[in-house]
Coordinates of C-alpha atoms and ligand atoms in Angstrom, one line a residue:
M297 CA 104.3 120.7 99.8
H298 CA 104.1 119.0 96.5
D299 CA 106.6 120.1 93.8
N300 CA 104.4 121.4 90.9
K301 CA 107.5 122.1 88.7
T302 CA 108.0 118.4 88.1
K303 CA 109.2 117.6 84.6
L304 CA 107.5 114.5 83.3
P305 CA 109.6 112.1 81.2
A306 CA 109.1 112.8 77.5
A307 CA 108.6 109.2 76.6
V308 CA 107.7 105.9 78.4
D309 CA 106.5 102.5 77.3
I310 CA 103.1 102.7 79.0
L311 CA 101.4 105.8 80.4
I312 CA 98.7 105.1 82.9
I313 CA 96.1 107.8 83.6
G314 CA 94.7 107.4 87.1
Y315 CA 96.5 106.0 90.1
G316 CA 93.5 104.6 92.0
P317 CA 93.5 101.0 93.1
V318 CA 93.3 99.6 89.5
G319 CA 95.9 102.0 88.0
A320 CA 98.3 101.2 90.9
T321 CA 97.8 97.5 90.5
L322 CA 98.5 97.7 86.7
A323 CA 101.6 99.8 87.5
A324 CA 102.9 97.2 90.0
L325 CA 102.2 94.3 87.6
L326 CA 104.0 96.1 84.8
G327 CA 106.9 96.8 87.2
R328 CA 107.2 93.1 87.8
Y329 CA 107.4 92.5 84.1
G330 CA 110.2 95.1 83.8
V331 CA 108.2 97.7 81.7
H332 CA 109.0 101.4 81.8
V333 CA 105.7 103.0 83.2
L334 CA 104.5 106.4 84.2
A335 CA 101.3 106.6 86.2
V336 CA 99.8 110.1 86.6
D337 CA 96.9 111.2 88.7
R338 CA 95.3 114.6 89.1
V339 CA 95.4 114.3 92.8
H340 CA 98.3 113.3 95.1
E341 CA 96.7 111.2 97.8
V342 CA 94.4 108.2 97.7
L343 CA 90.7 109.0 97.9
L344 CA 89.2 108.6 101.3
M345 CA 85.5 108.3 100.2
P346 CA 83.7 105.2 101.5
R347 CA 83.9 102.9 98.5
A348 CA 84.9 99.2 98.1
I349 CA 84.7 97.1 101.2
A350 CA 84.5 93.5 99.9
L351 CA 86.9 91.4 97.8
D352 CA 86.6 87.8 96.6
N353 CA 89.3 85.0 96.3
E354 CA 90.0 86.0 92.7
A355 CA 90.8 89.6 93.7
L356 CA 93.1 88.4 96.5
R357 CA 94.9 86.1 94.0
I358 CA 95.5 89.1 91.7
L359 CA 96.9 91.1 94.6
Q360 CA 99.2 88.1 95.2
L361 CA 100.2 88.2 91.5
A362 CA 101.0 91.9 91.9
G363 CA 103.3 91.0 94.8
L364 CA 101.3 92.0 97.9
A365 CA 102.0 89.8 100.9
E366 CA 99.1 88.2 102.6
D367 CA 99.4 90.6 105.5
A368 CA 99.9 93.7 103.4
F369 CA 96.6 95.1 104.6
D370 CA 94.0 94.0 107.2
K371 CA 91.1 91.9 106.2
I372 CA 88.1 90.2 107.9
V373 CA 87.1 86.8 106.6
I374 CA 83.3 86.7 106.0
P375 CA 81.7 83.3 106.5
E376 CA 78.3 84.0 105.2
V377 CA 75.9 86.6 103.6
R378 CA 72.3 86.6 104.9
M379 CA 69.3 88.1 103.2
H380 CA 66.4 89.1 105.4
C381 CA 62.9 90.3 104.7
P382 CA 60.7 91.8 107.5
M383 CA 57.7 89.8 106.1
V384 CA 59.1 86.4 105.3
G385 CA 62.2 86.2 107.5
Q386 CA 65.6 85.0 106.2
F387 CA 65.0 84.1 102.5
G388 CA 68.6 83.8 101.2
R389 CA 72.0 82.8 102.3
A390 CA 75.4 82.6 100.6
N391 CA 78.0 80.3 102.2
T392 CA 81.3 82.2 101.8
S393 CA 83.2 80.2 104.3
G394 CA 86.4 78.3 103.2
S395 CA 88.8 79.2 100.5
L396 CA 89.2 78.8 96.8
D397 CA 92.5 78.7 94.8
G398 CA 94.4 79.6 98.0
H399 CA 92.4 82.5 99.2
P400 CA 89.3 83.1 101.4
K401 CA 86.1 83.3 99.3
L402 CA 85.1 86.7 100.8
V403 CA 86.8 89.3 102.9
T404 CA 86.1 92.9 103.9
F405 CA 88.9 95.5 104.0
Y406 CA 89.5 99.2 104.2
Q407 CA 90.1 100.5 100.6
P408 CA 92.6 103.3 101.5
D409 CA 94.8 100.6 103.2
L410 CA 94.8 98.5 100.1
E411 CA 95.6 101.5 97.9
H412 CA 98.6 102.6 100.2
S413 CA 100.0 99.0 100.1
M414 CA 99.6 98.8 96.3
R415 CA 101.3 102.2 95.8
A416 CA 104.2 101.1 98.1
Q417 CA 104.4 97.8 96.1
S418 CA 104.7 99.7 92.7
R419 CA 107.4 101.9 94.2
H420 CA 109.7 98.8 94.5
F421 CA 110.3 98.9 90.8
A422 CA 112.8 101.3 89.3
S423 CA 111.0 101.2 86.0
V424 CA 107.7 102.5 87.5
Q425 CA 107.2 106.2 88.2
H426 CA 104.2 107.8 89.7
Q427 CA 103.3 111.5 89.6
G428 CA 100.4 113.2 91.3
G429 CA 99.1 116.7 90.3
F430 CA 98.8 116.0 86.6
E431 CA 95.5 115.8 84.7
L432 CA 95.0 114.4 81.3
V433 CA 93.4 116.9 79.0
D434 CA 93.9 115.4 75.5
L435 CA 95.5 112.6 73.6
I436 CA 96.5 112.0 70.0
Q437 CA 97.2 108.5 68.6
D438 CA 99.3 107.6 65.5
D439 CA 100.7 104.4 64.1
S440 CA 103.6 104.2 66.6
G441 CA 102.3 105.6 69.8
V442 CA 100.1 108.0 71.8
L443 CA 100.9 111.6 72.7
A444 CA 99.2 112.7 75.9
I445 CA 98.7 116.3 76.9
L446 CA 98.8 116.7 80.7
R447 CA 98.0 119.8 82.8
D448 CA 99.7 120.5 86.1
E449 CA 98.2 122.3 89.1
E450 CA 99.4 125.7 87.9
G451 CA 97.9 125.2 84.5
S452 CA 101.1 124.5 82.5
L453 CA 100.9 121.8 79.9
Q454 CA 103.4 118.9 79.3
Q455 CA 103.4 116.2 76.7
V456 CA 104.3 112.5 77.3
R457 CA 104.6 110.0 74.4
S458 CA 104.0 106.3 75.1
Q459 CA 103.7 103.2 73.1
Y460 CA 100.3 102.5 74.8
L461 CA 98.1 104.5 77.1
V462 CA 95.8 103.0 79.7
G463 CA 92.8 104.9 81.1
A464 CA 92.4 103.9 84.7
D465 CA 90.8 107.2 85.5
G466 CA 87.6 106.1 87.1
A467 CA 83.9 106.4 86.4
S468 CA 84.0 109.9 84.8
S469 CA 87.0 108.8 82.6
K470 CA 88.5 111.5 80.4
V471 CA 90.2 108.8 78.4
R472 CA 86.9 107.1 77.7
S473 CA 85.4 110.4 76.4
L474 CA 88.5 111.2 74.3
I475 CA 88.2 107.8 72.5
G476 CA 84.5 108.2 72.0
Q477 CA 83.4 105.3 74.2
E478 CA 80.4 106.6 76.0
F479 CA 78.8 104.4 78.7
Q480 CA 75.7 102.4 77.8
G481 CA 73.4 101.1 80.6
T482 CA 71.2 102.3 83.3
S483 CA 71.4 104.5 86.4
Y484 CA 69.3 103.7 89.4
S485 CA 66.9 106.4 90.4
Q486 CA 67.5 105.7 94.1
D487 CA 70.3 107.3 96.1
W488 CA 72.1 105.6 99.0
L489 CA 73.7 106.9 102.1
I490 CA 76.9 105.0 103.0
V491 CA 78.0 105.3 106.7
D492 CA 81.3 103.9 107.8
A493 CA 81.7 103.8 111.5
A494 CA 84.7 102.8 113.8
E495 CA 85.7 102.3 117.4
R496 CA 82.8 100.0 118.4
E497 CA 83.7 98.5 121.7
Q498 CA 82.1 95.1 121.3
Q499 CA 82.7 93.0 118.2
A500 CA 80.3 93.9 115.4
I501 CA 78.5 91.2 113.4
D502 CA 80.8 88.6 111.8
H503 CA 78.8 88.3 108.5
I504 CA 77.2 90.5 105.9
E505 CA 73.5 91.0 106.2
F506 CA 71.1 92.6 103.8
I507 CA 67.9 93.9 105.4
C508 CA 65.7 93.8 102.3
D509 CA 63.0 96.0 103.7
H510 CA 61.2 97.8 100.8
R511 CA 60.8 100.9 103.0
R512 CA 64.5 101.2 103.7
P513 CA 66.8 98.5 102.3
T514 CA 70.0 98.3 104.5
P515 CA 73.1 96.2 103.9
H516 CA 75.3 96.0 107.0
M517 CA 78.8 94.6 107.3
P518 CA 81.9 94.5 109.5
A519 CA 85.3 95.8 108.4
P520 CA 88.8 95.7 109.8
G521 CA 90.0 98.1 112.5
G522 CA 86.7 97.8 114.5
R523 CA 84.9 99.3 111.6
E524 CA 81.5 98.6 110.1
R525 CA 79.4 99.9 107.3
W526 CA 75.6 100.5 106.8
E527 CA 74.1 101.5 103.5
F528 CA 70.7 103.1 103.7
M529 CA 68.5 103.7 100.6
L530 CA 67.0 107.2 100.5
R531 CA 63.2 107.5 100.5
A532 CA 61.5 109.7 98.0
G533 CA 61.9 113.3 99.0
E534 CA 64.9 112.7 101.3
T535 CA 67.9 114.9 100.4
R536 CA 71.6 114.5 100.7
E537 CA 71.9 117.3 103.3
Q538 CA 69.2 115.7 105.5
M539 CA 70.8 112.2 105.3
E540 CA 74.4 113.3 105.9
N541 CA 73.3 115.1 109.1
D542 CA 74.7 113.5 112.2
E543 CA 71.5 113.5 114.2
H544 CA 69.7 111.8 111.3
I545 CA 72.5 109.2 111.0
A546 CA 72.1 108.5 114.8
A547 CA 68.4 107.9 114.3
L548 CA 69.1 105.5 111.4
L549 CA 71.6 103.6 113.4
Q550 CA 69.3 103.4 116.5
P551 CA 67.9 99.9 115.7
W552 CA 71.5 98.5 115.9
I553 CA 73.4 100.7 118.3
D554 CA 73.6 104.1 120.0
A555 CA 75.6 106.4 117.7
D556 CA 77.6 107.7 120.7
Q557 CA 79.1 104.2 121.0
L558 CA 80.7 104.7 117.6
K559 CA 82.7 107.2 115.7
I560 CA 81.2 108.1 112.3
E561 CA 84.3 108.0 110.2
R562 CA 82.9 108.6 106.7
K563 CA 79.5 109.3 105.2
A564 CA 78.5 110.0 101.6
V565 CA 75.4 109.8 99.4
Y566 CA 75.9 107.9 96.1
R567 CA 73.7 107.1 93.1
F568 CA 74.6 103.6 91.7
H569 CA 75.0 102.9 88.0
A570 CA 75.1 99.7 85.9
R571 CA 77.1 100.7 82.8
C572 CA 79.7 99.3 80.5
C573 CA 81.3 100.7 77.4
E574 CA 81.1 99.2 73.9
R575 CA 84.8 98.5 73.5
F576 CA 87.6 98.4 76.1
Q577 CA 90.2 99.3 73.4
S578 CA 90.6 101.9 70.7
G579 CA 93.9 101.4 68.8
R580 CA 96.7 102.0 71.3
V581 CA 94.4 103.1 74.1
F582 CA 92.8 100.8 76.7
L583 CA 90.3 101.3 79.4
I584 CA 90.4 99.4 82.7
G585 CA 88.5 99.5 86.0
D586 CA 85.6 102.0 86.5
A587 CA 86.7 103.8 83.4
A588 CA 85.4 100.7 81.4
H589 CA 82.5 99.5 83.5
I590 CA 80.6 100.4 86.7
T591 CA 78.3 98.3 88.7
P592 CA 76.0 98.7 91.7
P593 CA 77.9 97.3 94.7
F594 CA 75.4 94.6 95.7
V595 CA 77.7 91.7 94.8
G596 CA 80.9 93.6 95.7
Q597 CA 82.5 93.2 92.2
G598 CA 83.4 96.7 91.0
L599 CA 87.0 96.8 92.1
V600 CA 87.3 93.1 91.6
A601 CA 86.4 93.5 87.9
G602 CA 89.0 96.3 87.6
L603 CA 91.7 94.0 89.2
R604 CA 90.8 91.3 86.6
D605 CA 91.2 93.9 83.9
A606 CA 94.7 94.9 85.2
A607 CA 95.9 91.3 85.4
N608 CA 94.6 90.4 82.0
L609 CA 96.1 93.5 80.2
A610 CA 99.4 93.9 82.1
W611 CA 101.3 90.8 80.8
K612 CA 100.0 91.3 77.3
L613 CA 101.3 94.9 77.2
A614 CA 104.6 93.7 78.7
W615 CA 105.1 90.9 76.2
V616 CA 104.4 93.3 73.3
V617 CA 106.6 96.1 74.4
N618 CA 109.4 93.7 75.4
G619 CA 109.2 92.2 71.8
R620 CA 108.1 88.8 73.0
A621 CA 104.7 88.8 71.2
S622 CA 102.8 90.4 68.4
S623 CA 100.7 93.5 69.1
K624 CA 97.7 91.4 67.8
I625 CA 97.5 89.7 71.2
L626 CA 96.2 93.0 72.7
D627 CA 92.9 92.6 70.9
S628 CA 92.2 89.6 73.2
Y629 CA 91.9 92.0 76.2
D630 CA 88.5 93.3 75.1
Q631 CA 87.4 89.9 73.9
E632 CA 88.1 88.3 77.2
R633 CA 87.2 90.9 79.7
R634 CA 84.1 92.7 78.4
P635 CA 81.7 89.7 78.4
H636 CA 82.6 88.8 82.0
A637 CA 82.3 92.4 83.2
R638 CA 78.8 92.5 81.7
E639 CA 77.8 89.3 83.3
M640 CA 78.9 90.6 86.7
I641 CA 76.9 93.8 86.2
A642 CA 73.8 91.6 85.3
L643 CA 74.2 89.6 88.5
A644 CA 74.5 92.8 90.5
K645 CA 71.3 94.1 88.9
M646 CA 69.5 90.9 89.7
M647 CA 70.7 91.1 93.3
G648 CA 69.5 94.8 93.4
G649 CA 66.0 93.5 92.6
L650 CA 66.1 91.3 95.7
V651 CA 67.6 94.0 97.9
M652 CA 65.3 96.8 96.8
P653 CA 61.8 95.4 96.2
K654 CA 59.5 98.1 94.9
N655 CA 56.7 97.7 97.5
A656 CA 55.3 95.3 100.1
P657 CA 53.4 93.0 97.7
V658 CA 56.5 92.6 95.5
A659 CA 58.7 92.0 98.5
F660 CA 56.3 89.4 99.8
L661 CA 56.1 87.6 96.5
V662 CA 59.8 87.8 95.5
H663 CA 61.3 87.0 98.9
G664 CA 58.7 84.4 99.5
L665 CA 59.5 82.7 96.2
M666 CA 63.3 82.9 96.9
R667 CA 62.6 81.2 100.3
S668 CA 60.6 78.4 98.7
L669 CA 63.2 77.9 96.0
R670 CA 65.7 76.9 98.7
L671 CA 63.7 73.7 99.2
V672 CA 65.0 72.6 95.7
P673 CA 68.5 71.3 96.3
Y674 CA 69.9 72.4 92.9
L675 CA 68.5 75.9 93.3
R676 CA 69.6 76.1 96.9
S677 CA 73.2 75.4 95.9
L678 CA 73.0 77.8 93.0
F679 CA 72.6 80.6 95.4
E680 CA 74.2 79.2 98.6
E681 CA 77.3 77.9 97.1
L682 CA 77.7 80.9 94.8
E683 CA 77.3 78.8 91.6
I684 CA 75.3 81.7 90.2
K685 CA 78.4 83.8 90.2
P686 CA 79.7 84.0 86.5
K687 CA 82.9 81.9 86.2
N688 CA 86.0 83.6 84.9
N689 CA 86.0 81.3 81.8
F690 CA 86.5 83.0 78.5
K691 CA 84.6 82.1 75.3
R692 CA 87.0 83.8 72.9
G693 CA 90.5 85.1 73.3
L694 CA 94.2 84.2 73.6
F695 CA 94.0 80.4 74.2
M696 CA 93.4 77.3 72.1
P697 CA 89.8 76.3 71.5
V698 CA 88.1 74.6 74.5
A699 CA 88.4 70.8 74.2
R700 CA 85.5 68.7 75.5
G701 CA 85.8 66.5 78.5
R702 CA 88.9 68.0 79.9
R703 CA 89.2 68.7 83.6
L704 CA 91.4 71.7 83.0
R705 CA 89.5 74.3 81.0
R706 CA 91.4 76.2 78.3
G707 CA 90.6 79.9 78.7
G708 CA 89.8 79.3 82.4
L709 CA 91.8 79.9 85.6
F710 CA 94.6 77.5 86.5
P711 CA 94.1 76.1 90.0
Q712 CA 96.2 77.2 92.9
G713 CA 97.2 75.2 96.0
L714 CA 99.9 74.8 98.6
V715 CA 103.2 73.4 97.4
R716 CA 106.6 72.6 98.9
T717 CA 109.4 74.0 96.9
Q718 CA 112.9 72.4 96.4
N719 CA 114.3 74.5 99.3
G720 CA 111.7 73.0 101.6
S721 CA 109.5 76.1 102.0
I722 CA 105.7 75.9 101.8
S723 CA 104.0 78.5 99.7
L724 CA 101.1 79.1 97.3
S725 CA 101.7 77.5 93.9
D726 CA 101.3 80.7 91.9
D727 CA 104.5 81.9 93.5
S728 CA 106.3 79.1 91.8
L729 CA 104.8 80.1 88.4
G730 CA 106.3 83.5 89.0
D731 CA 105.9 86.2 86.3
H732 CA 106.3 83.8 83.4
L733 CA 104.5 81.9 80.7
T734 CA 104.9 78.4 82.2
L735 CA 104.8 74.9 80.7
V736 CA 103.5 72.8 83.7
G737 CA 104.1 69.1 83.8
F738 CA 101.7 67.1 86.0
G739 CA 104.0 64.3 87.4
I740 CA 106.5 64.8 84.7
D741 CA 109.5 67.1 83.9
P742 CA 108.1 69.1 81.0
R743 CA 111.5 70.4 79.8
T744 CA 112.7 66.9 78.9
L745 CA 109.8 66.5 76.5
L746 CA 110.9 69.4 74.2
D747 CA 113.7 69.3 71.5
E748 CA 116.5 71.8 71.6
E749 CA 115.1 74.1 68.9
I750 CA 111.6 74.4 70.4
R751 CA 113.0 74.8 73.8
R752 CA 115.1 77.8 72.6
C753 CA 112.0 79.4 71.0
W754 CA 109.9 78.9 74.2
E755 CA 112.5 80.3 76.5
G756 CA 113.1 83.2 74.0
C757 CA 109.5 84.4 74.5
G758 CA 109.6 84.2 78.3
G759 CA 108.7 80.6 78.6
H760 CA 109.6 78.7 81.9
Y761 CA 108.9 75.2 83.3
L762 CA 107.4 73.8 86.4
H763 CA 107.3 70.1 87.3
V764 CA 104.5 69.3 89.8
G765 CA 105.0 66.1 91.8
L766 CA 103.2 64.2 94.6
Q767 CA 103.8 65.0 98.2
G768 CA 107.0 63.3 99.2
Q769 CA 108.5 63.0 95.7
M770 CA 111.7 64.7 94.8
S771 CA 113.5 65.8 91.7
R772 CA 117.2 66.3 91.1
A773 CA 116.8 67.8 87.7
A774 CA 117.4 71.5 86.9
T775 CA 113.7 72.1 86.1
P776 CA 111.9 73.9 89.0
F777 CA 110.0 71.2 91.0
V778 CA 107.2 71.5 93.6
E779 CA 105.3 68.9 95.7
D780 CA 101.6 69.4 95.5
L781 CA 100.6 69.2 99.2
N782 CA 96.8 69.3 98.9
N783 CA 96.4 67.8 95.4
A784 CA 95.0 71.1 94.2
L785 CA 96.9 70.9 90.9
L786 CA 97.4 67.1 90.3
G787 CA 93.7 66.6 91.1
K788 CA 92.8 68.8 88.1
A789 CA 94.7 67.1 85.3
P790 CA 95.7 63.5 84.3
A791 CA 99.1 62.3 85.4
G792 CA 101.7 62.8 82.7
S793 CA 99.8 65.7 81.0
L794 CA 100.9 69.3 80.4
A795 CA 99.4 72.8 80.6
V796 CA 100.6 76.1 79.2
V797 CA 99.8 78.7 81.8
R798 CA 99.8 82.4 81.0
P799 CA 101.3 84.9 83.4
D800 CA 97.8 85.9 84.5
R801 CA 97.1 82.3 85.5
I802 CA 94.8 81.5 82.6
V803 CA 95.2 78.1 80.9
M804 CA 96.3 78.9 77.3
H805 CA 96.7 75.2 76.2
E806 CA 96.8 71.7 77.7
G807 CA 97.2 68.2 76.4
P808 CA 99.0 64.9 76.8
Q809 CA 102.8 64.7 77.1
A810 CA 103.1 63.0 73.7
Q811 CA 101.9 66.3 72.2
A812 CA 104.4 68.5 74.0
G813 CA 106.0 70.0 70.9
K814 CA 102.6 70.7 69.3
L815 CA 101.4 72.3 72.5
I816 CA 104.3 74.7 72.5
R817 CA 104.2 75.4 68.7
E818 CA 100.5 76.2 68.9
S819 CA 101.0 78.4 72.0
L820 CA 103.8 80.3 70.2
A821 CA 101.6 80.8 67.2
L822 CA 99.0 82.4 69.5
L823 CA 101.7 84.9 70.5
G824 CA 102.4 85.6 66.9
Y825 CA 105.5 83.4 66.2
Ligands
LIG236 C1 79.6 102.7 98.0 C2 80.5 101.8 97.1 C3 80.7 100.5 97.5 C4 81.6 99.7 96.8 N1 81.8 98.5 97.2 C5 82.6 97.7 96.5 C6 83.0 96.4 96.9 O1 82.6 96.0 98.0 N2 83.8 95.6 96.2 C7 84.3 96.0 95.0 O2 85.0 95.3 94.3 N3 84.0 97.3 94.5 C8 83.2 98.1 95.2 N4 83.0 99.4 94.8 C9 83.6 99.9 93.5 C10 85.0 100.3 93.7 O3 85.1 101.3 94.7 C11 85.5 100.9 92.4 O4 85.3 100.0 91.4 C12 87.0 101.2 92.4 O5 87.3 102.1 93.5 C13 87.4 101.7 91.1 O6 88.8 101.9 91.0 P1 89.5 102.6 89.8 O7 91.0 102.6 90.1 O8 89.0 102.0 88.5 O9 88.9 104.1 89.8 P2 89.1 105.3 90.9 O10 89.3 104.6 92.2 O11 88.0 106.1 90.7 O12 90.5 106.0 90.5 C14 90.6 106.8 89.4 C15 91.7 107.7 89.6 O13 91.9 108.5 88.3 C16 92.1 109.9 88.7 N5 91.7 110.7 87.5 C17 90.5 110.9 87.0 N6 90.5 111.6 85.9 C18 91.8 111.9 85.7 C19 92.5 112.7 84.7 N7 91.8 113.3 83.7 N8 93.8 112.8 84.7 C20 94.5 112.2 85.8 N9 93.9 111.5 86.7 C21 92.6 111.3 86.7 C22 91.3 110.1 89.9 O14 91.9 111.2 90.7 C23 91.5 108.8 90.7 O15 92.5 108.7 91.6 C24 82.1 100.2 95.6 C25 81.9 101.5 95.2 C26 81.1 102.3 95.9 C27 80.8 103.8 95.5

């Protein structure tokens, strides 16, 4: 039994509406930064619908940032994605083997497991509270905060005041409609049946395959726990009721396996959308995750984009409410995140064109063309090595303007590799950056380069230091030191140079050691000092 008489706190720093995977990740991140957070959701439990199944290395890095251990939930590493056409054979392939910035390039997972782990993680923080059974019905903003009106399951209303409110309330976001940010974009006219099955005796396929048959496009992929997923596009005239019928599902699965060798765990018919709102912020209210953008799942980037939103916004909100930065930095959330979310949607639409050709002649032409393009090495690597995937490099935002010819890009992701810390343990380098703004010295102790006054300012706004050395080097200084075991960091910047890295692992500034003071002054100015 859930207690519906719960009294919500009258005031919090941040109120999160929606405790799905993105809201829970934001709550966990804010908890790490010591912010007083309330996350409410109209339901109590995690949703069990078949939804996200694939995550990329960037998503896994954000889950690491939020504090999830590598084994917090089960994953299957996917070495490749194959695209097949009944007429021209295999016409496309993406090589997803190996890892990038410390994580596999592509894994599959079971969304409810991830959500349970993230909720457990956010519960570690005394400053984070979660409450199910409350639905947002209205909000009023003024100069100093937001008043949210929430309705419990018995219909009683309660008010919560917060400095900032974040709408993580999914695709039909109430927050989005209350701030007048209607979605722009298209909906597909096709519906899809998603079938999640479990308990197959033999190993399912080890890769993701897209059967791009214009008569019935069907992606198929394995997932942890002996699971696998098929997605079947509905033909004209087919109804949800017909498709969700067990006998019909058994007939659809017949080319792969007898349905009685599996347990159909979940099934649902969805219509996909490609939509993004005009602004992710209105005053003190922010939108993240599906509340801000939704994409067809063909490149597995819906949840990933929401996780990027959470990482980008969390530290900015924390720095503002903790008095370490001006509220102006919050404007950079929309500037940084919206263009990239739109680029990912455009990529998913393009992929949709390959997966769902309109008819046989179009399939023959498009798939045939894709197959021939693979003969051109540049175009082959564009698709095969995922270079077509938009890089998480910002054009505008909270970083110093991009300088030409630098290996480390300002406004781009700082690399991650394996390091040995001073106590001899081996870990991923982000864990040594911790929850801070960090001045990183490549082969140099960055702290020694700053005078007393600037050091005090830097540390006052949450600034820390990290000295990165070669494997086998040591340091006796007080500054945290790590050995770069696979040259993942030292290989990306000249020896003796510095980088200012934001808590979300974005490079805010970089330059030579002779400019250490300037680097810090300019970074502090960006924060409003
Ligand atoms: C078939 C399918 C396949 C997908 N595959 C992938 C994939 O492989 N990779 C990937 O990255 N993404 C994928 N996605 C997308 C991914 O599932 C979503 O992007 C993700 O679940 C969105 O998370 P969210 O937290 O933003 O929203 P949700 O998970 O929708 O959570 C929103 C929460 O807000 C609550 N809420 C709503 N309104 C209110 C209110 N007024 N008051 C209080 N609470 C409220 C809801 O109860 C819910 O718990 C897929 C989606 C589908 C449908």
